[in-house]
Tab-separated table of C-alpha atoms in Angstrom:
chain	number	residue	atom	x	y	z
A	19	MET	CA	15.457	54.851	84.524
A	20	LYS	CA	15.977	54.129	80.666
A	21	THR	CA	19.673	54.431	81.015
A	22	ARG	CA	19.825	52.301	84.082
A	23	ASN	CA	18.031	49.440	82.085
A	24	LEU	CA	20.244	49.858	79.238
A	25	ILE	CA	23.258	49.525	81.492
A	26	LEU	CA	21.787	46.442	83.129
A	27	THR	CA	20.982	44.922	79.724
A	28	MET	CA	24.614	45.563	78.495
A	29	ALA	CA	25.998	44.081	81.662
A	30	PHE	CA	23.885	40.961	81.596
A	31	SER	CA	24.775	40.341	77.782
A	32	ALA	CA	28.397	40.543	78.833
A	33	ILE	CA	27.907	38.064	81.408
A	34	ALA	CA	26.000	35.821	79.098
A	35	PHE	CA	28.721	36.152	76.390
A	36	VAL	CA	31.627	35.478	78.861
A	37	SER	CA	29.698	32.610	80.147
A	38	CYS	CA	29.110	31.034	76.655
A	39	LYS	CA	32.738	31.726	75.879
A	40	ASP	CA	34.062	29.750	78.950
A	41	GLU	CA	31.673	26.889	78.045
A	42	LYS	CA	32.917	26.785	74.676
A	43	GLU	CA	36.605	26.779	75.791
A	44	ALA	CA	35.679	23.970	78.528
A	45	GLN	CA	34.149	21.975	75.853
A	46	ALA	CA	37.182	22.409	73.387
A	47	GLU	CA	39.527	21.584	76.348
A	48	LYS	CA	37.461	18.268	77.073
A	49	THR	CA	37.534	17.417	73.270
A	50	VAL	CA	41.369	17.738	73.147
A	51	ASN	CA	41.928	15.850	76.418
A	52	ASN	CA	39.627	13.067	75.043
A	53	TYR	CA	41.792	12.761	71.902
A	54	VAL	CA	44.987	12.579	74.148
A	55	VAL	CA	43.692	10.065	76.497
A	56	TYR	CA	42.354	7.967	73.401
A	57	VAL	CA	45.821	7.855	72.086
A	58	ASP	CA	47.500	6.887	75.407
A	59	SER	CA	45.043	4.202	75.854
A	60	LEU	CA	46.222	2.339	72.553
A	61	GLY	CA	49.355	1.800	74.292
A	62	ASN	CA	47.429	-0.691	76.627
A	63	VAL	CA	45.930	-2.639	73.779
A	64	ALA	CA	47.892	-6.053	73.239
A	65	GLU	CA	49.762	-5.955	69.862
A	66	GLU	CA	47.610	-8.840	68.515
A	67	ASP	CA	44.346	-7.236	69.442
A	68	ALA	CA	45.703	-3.914	67.918
A	69	LYS	CA	46.580	-5.709	64.605
A	70	ALA	CA	43.217	-7.593	64.564
A	71	ASN	CA	41.152	-4.360	64.946
A	72	TRP	CA	43.365	-1.850	63.233
A	73	GLN	CA	40.762	-0.335	60.983
A	74	ALA	CA	38.256	0.223	63.787
A	75	ILE	CA	41.211	1.834	65.962
A	76	ASP	CA	42.095	4.002	62.983
A	77	ASN	CA	38.694	5.091	62.198
A	78	ALA	CA	38.138	6.153	65.803
A	79	TYR	CA	41.305	8.092	65.869
A	80	GLN	CA	40.531	9.937	62.681
A	81	MET	CA	37.213	11.198	64.242
A	82	ARG	CA	38.904	12.289	67.385
A	83	VAL	CA	41.862	14.136	65.807
A	84	SER	CA	39.474	16.027	63.553
A	85	GLU	CA	37.354	16.953	66.425
A	86	ALA	CA	40.478	18.053	68.455
A	87	GLU	CA	41.653	20.062	65.617
A	88	ALA	CA	38.334	21.844	65.196
A	89	ALA	CA	38.156	22.434	68.778
A	90	MET	CA	41.542	24.487	68.630
A	91	GLU	CA	39.508	27.491	67.558
A	92	ASN	CA	37.912	27.808	70.950
A	93	MET	CA	41.035	27.331	72.902
A	94	LYS	CA	42.360	30.318	75.031
A	95	ASP	CA	45.901	28.846	75.086
A	96	LYS	CA	46.413	27.683	71.597
A	97	SER	CA	50.068	26.992	71.875
A	98	ALA	CA	49.755	24.548	74.733
A	99	ALA	CA	47.000	22.784	73.223
A	100	GLN	CA	48.914	22.497	69.945
A	101	GLN	CA	51.648	20.925	71.719
A	102	LYS	CA	49.379	18.271	73.215
A	103	LEU	CA	47.880	17.625	69.995
A	104	ASP	CA	51.325	17.316	68.343
A	105	ALA	CA	52.727	15.074	70.944
A	106	ALA	CA	49.678	12.569	70.606
A	107	ARG	CA	49.740	12.572	67.005
A	108	ALA	CA	53.567	11.814	66.907
A	109	LYS	CA	52.823	8.753	69.403
A	110	TYR	CA	50.063	7.471	67.248
A	111	GLU	CA	51.988	7.824	64.071
A	112	GLU	CA	54.829	5.599	65.507
A	113	LEU	CA	52.238	2.986	66.550
A	114	LYS	CA	50.537	3.224	63.092
A	115	ALA	CA	54.122	2.622	61.541
A	116	LYS	CA	54.735	-0.274	63.660
A	117	MET	CA	51.175	-1.842	62.743
A	118	GLU	CA	51.991	-1.283	58.965
A	119	ALA	CA	55.198	-2.757	59.042
A	120	ALA	CA	54.032	-5.798	60.971
A	121	ALA	CA	51.215	-6.291	58.453
A	122	ALA	CA	53.816	-5.876	55.585
A	123	THR	CA	56.106	-8.520	56.979
A	124	GLU	CA	52.965	-10.944	57.451
A	125	THR	CA	51.803	-10.570	53.892
A	126	ALA	CA	55.195	-10.852	52.388
A	127	SER	CA	55.853	-14.040	53.958
A	128	SER	CA	52.519	-15.611	53.437
A	129	PRO	CA	52.361	-18.618	51.071
A	130	LYS	CA	49.647	-16.889	49.009
A	131	GLN	CA	51.697	-13.753	48.479
A	132	THR	CA	54.800	-15.651	47.587
A	133	LEU	CA	52.896	-17.576	44.778
A	134	ARG	CA	51.569	-14.365	43.655
A	135	ASN	CA	55.063	-12.820	43.563
A	136	ALA	CA	56.181	-15.800	41.411
A	137	LEU	CA	53.223	-15.592	38.915
A	138	PHE	CA	53.315	-11.796	38.515
A	139	GLY	CA	56.483	-10.276	39.974
A	140	GLU	CA	57.369	-9.002	43.226
A	141	GLY	CA	54.669	-6.970	45.004
A	142	LYS	CA	52.670	-6.733	41.717
A	143	ILE	CA	49.426	-8.135	43.128
A	144	GLY	CA	48.369	-7.727	46.874
A	145	ASP	CA	45.302	-8.298	48.807
A	146	ASP	CA	43.499	-5.549	46.781
A	147	MET	CA	43.740	-7.561	43.638
A	148	ASN	CA	44.385	-4.428	41.599
A	149	PHE	CA	45.346	-5.342	38.108
A	150	ASP	CA	45.544	-1.675	36.812
A	151	TRP	CA	49.318	-2.112	35.949
A	152	VAL	CA	48.477	-4.552	33.406
A	153	ASN	CA	48.198	-2.700	30.032
A	154	LYS	CA	48.250	-3.177	26.376
A	155	ASP	CA	51.996	-2.949	26.319
A	156	ASN	CA	52.889	-5.541	28.833
A	157	ILE	CA	50.034	-7.962	29.134
A	158	HIS	CA	51.424	-10.497	26.668
A	159	ASN	CA	54.554	-10.502	29.018
A	160	VAL	CA	52.354	-10.867	32.277
A	161	TYR	CA	50.610	-13.892	30.490
A	162	GLN	CA	53.899	-15.433	29.531
A	163	GLN	CA	55.444	-15.189	32.897
A	164	PHE	CA	52.258	-16.460	34.568
A	165	VAL	CA	52.161	-19.721	32.353
A	166	HIS	CA	55.665	-20.440	32.322
A	167	THR	CA	55.902	-20.172	36.045
A	168	ALA	CA	52.798	-22.406	36.513
A	169	GLU	CA	54.243	-24.967	34.172
A	170	ASP	CA	57.707	-24.949	35.786
A	171	ASN	CA	56.290	-25.700	39.286
A	172	LYS	CA	53.095	-27.550	38.582
A	173	ASP	CA	54.275	-30.751	40.364
A	174	LYS	CA	55.006	-28.587	43.469
A	175	TYR	CA	51.502	-26.913	43.915
A	176	SER	CA	48.995	-28.033	46.258
A	177	ARG	CA	45.315	-27.963	45.891
A	178	GLU	CA	45.064	-24.425	47.646
A	179	ASP	CA	47.718	-23.294	45.402
A	180	TRP	CA	45.990	-24.333	42.230
A	181	ASP	CA	42.896	-22.746	43.641
A	182	GLU	CA	44.740	-19.610	44.255
A	183	ILE	CA	46.242	-19.769	40.636
A	184	LYS	CA	42.696	-20.223	39.056
A	185	LEU	CA	41.481	-17.217	41.114
A	186	MET	CA	44.270	-14.966	39.835
A	187	TRP	CA	44.043	-16.598	36.093
A	188	GLU	CA	40.320	-15.504	36.044
A	189	ALA	CA	41.256	-12.047	37.372
A	190	LEU	CA	43.818	-11.632	34.649
A	191	ASP	CA	41.504	-12.608	31.916
A	192	SER	CA	38.944	-10.140	33.308
A	193	ARG	CA	41.617	-7.341	32.985
A	194	LYS	CA	42.228	-8.466	29.508
A	195	ASN	CA	38.708	-7.652	28.403
A	196	THR	CA	39.219	-4.039	29.560
A	197	VAL	CA	42.777	-3.923	27.863
A	198	GLU	CA	41.357	-5.332	24.605
A	199	LYS	CA	39.351	-2.047	24.472
A	200	GLU	CA	42.430	0.024	25.062
A	201	GLY	CA	44.256	-0.971	21.876
A	202	LEU	CA	45.643	-4.545	22.369
A	203	SER	CA	47.497	-5.469	19.171
A	204	GLY	CA	46.252	-8.267	17.230
A	205	GLU	CA	49.622	-10.110	17.340
A	206	ASP	CA	49.858	-10.004	21.075
A	207	ASN	CA	46.055	-10.972	21.272
A	208	ARG	CA	46.859	-14.086	19.035
A	209	LYS	CA	50.095	-15.040	21.469
A	210	ILE	CA	47.866	-14.631	24.337
A	211	ALA	CA	45.236	-16.987	22.873
A	212	GLY	CA	48.035	-19.400	22.330
A	213	LEU	CA	49.033	-19.345	26.041
A	214	LYS	CA	45.370	-19.607	27.067
A	215	VAL	CA	45.165	-22.934	25.069
A	216	LYS	CA	48.220	-24.178	26.661
A	217	PHE	CA	47.263	-23.246	30.079
A	218	ALA	CA	43.623	-24.340	30.311
A	219	PRO	CA	44.047	-28.130	30.275
A	220	MET	CA	47.115	-27.682	32.656
A	221	LEU	CA	44.973	-26.177	35.233
A	222	THR	CA	42.368	-28.415	35.160
A	223	VAL	CA	44.418	-31.674	35.004
A	224	ASN	CA	46.847	-30.622	37.833
A	225	ARG	CA	44.090	-28.990	40.152
A	226	ILE	CA	42.102	-32.149	39.928
A	227	GLY	CA	45.285	-34.324	40.513
A	228	ALA	CA	46.380	-32.181	43.468
A	229	LYS	CA	42.849	-32.700	45.067
A	230	GLY	CA	42.996	-36.347	44.542
A	231	ASP	CA	46.524	-36.697	46.033
A	232	GLU	CA	45.248	-34.858	49.091
A	233	GLN	CA	42.369	-37.079	49.528
A	234	ALA	CA	44.495	-40.203	49.144
A	235	GLU	CA	46.971	-38.724	51.789
A	236	ALA	CA	44.017	-38.218	54.218
A	237	LYS	CA	42.808	-41.741	53.938
A	238	LYS	CA	46.193	-43.152	55.006
């Protein structure tokens, strides 16, 4: 009797184990398929909508690909599942490259970026407003290029341009406060002070003048 009960217990345990294993595999397959379907669905999203919502799309992708990769542990046919994963990943990377190229083109051709390139150098300052590249060794040259560029083009700038210039100038000054603590030489500090004295009235006068010109134009 005891032997019979033991055999039955072992049999039920085996059935439960197989059932649990089948359930995990089915769930894993579903997770991988959901990932593939999500990537395929992105092909139906209009390009403008994709660009406008790219961050949300990428966040959803990262979540799904992580889940799919984790689910691989429970797949019986790992080779076939990996092929699905790789194909979907390649398709997504192609779309991502397309979106990033489009975004880079739009940024590079924007009037704001063109102005920043002129003031600081090509591609030095982007939307992230990162000034970490400005250090004690180059900050005087950065100020010099900024001021001379603004001076040479002051009659061409619109009010929006001067607003952007003011924003960039304040950001550069903020970076200078950090650089001073990192060993900015007294000589460079004096040269920068001279550039600031020169630039301050230029910024104020031309910004007000550009605003007045726009208001006068609007009244016509």
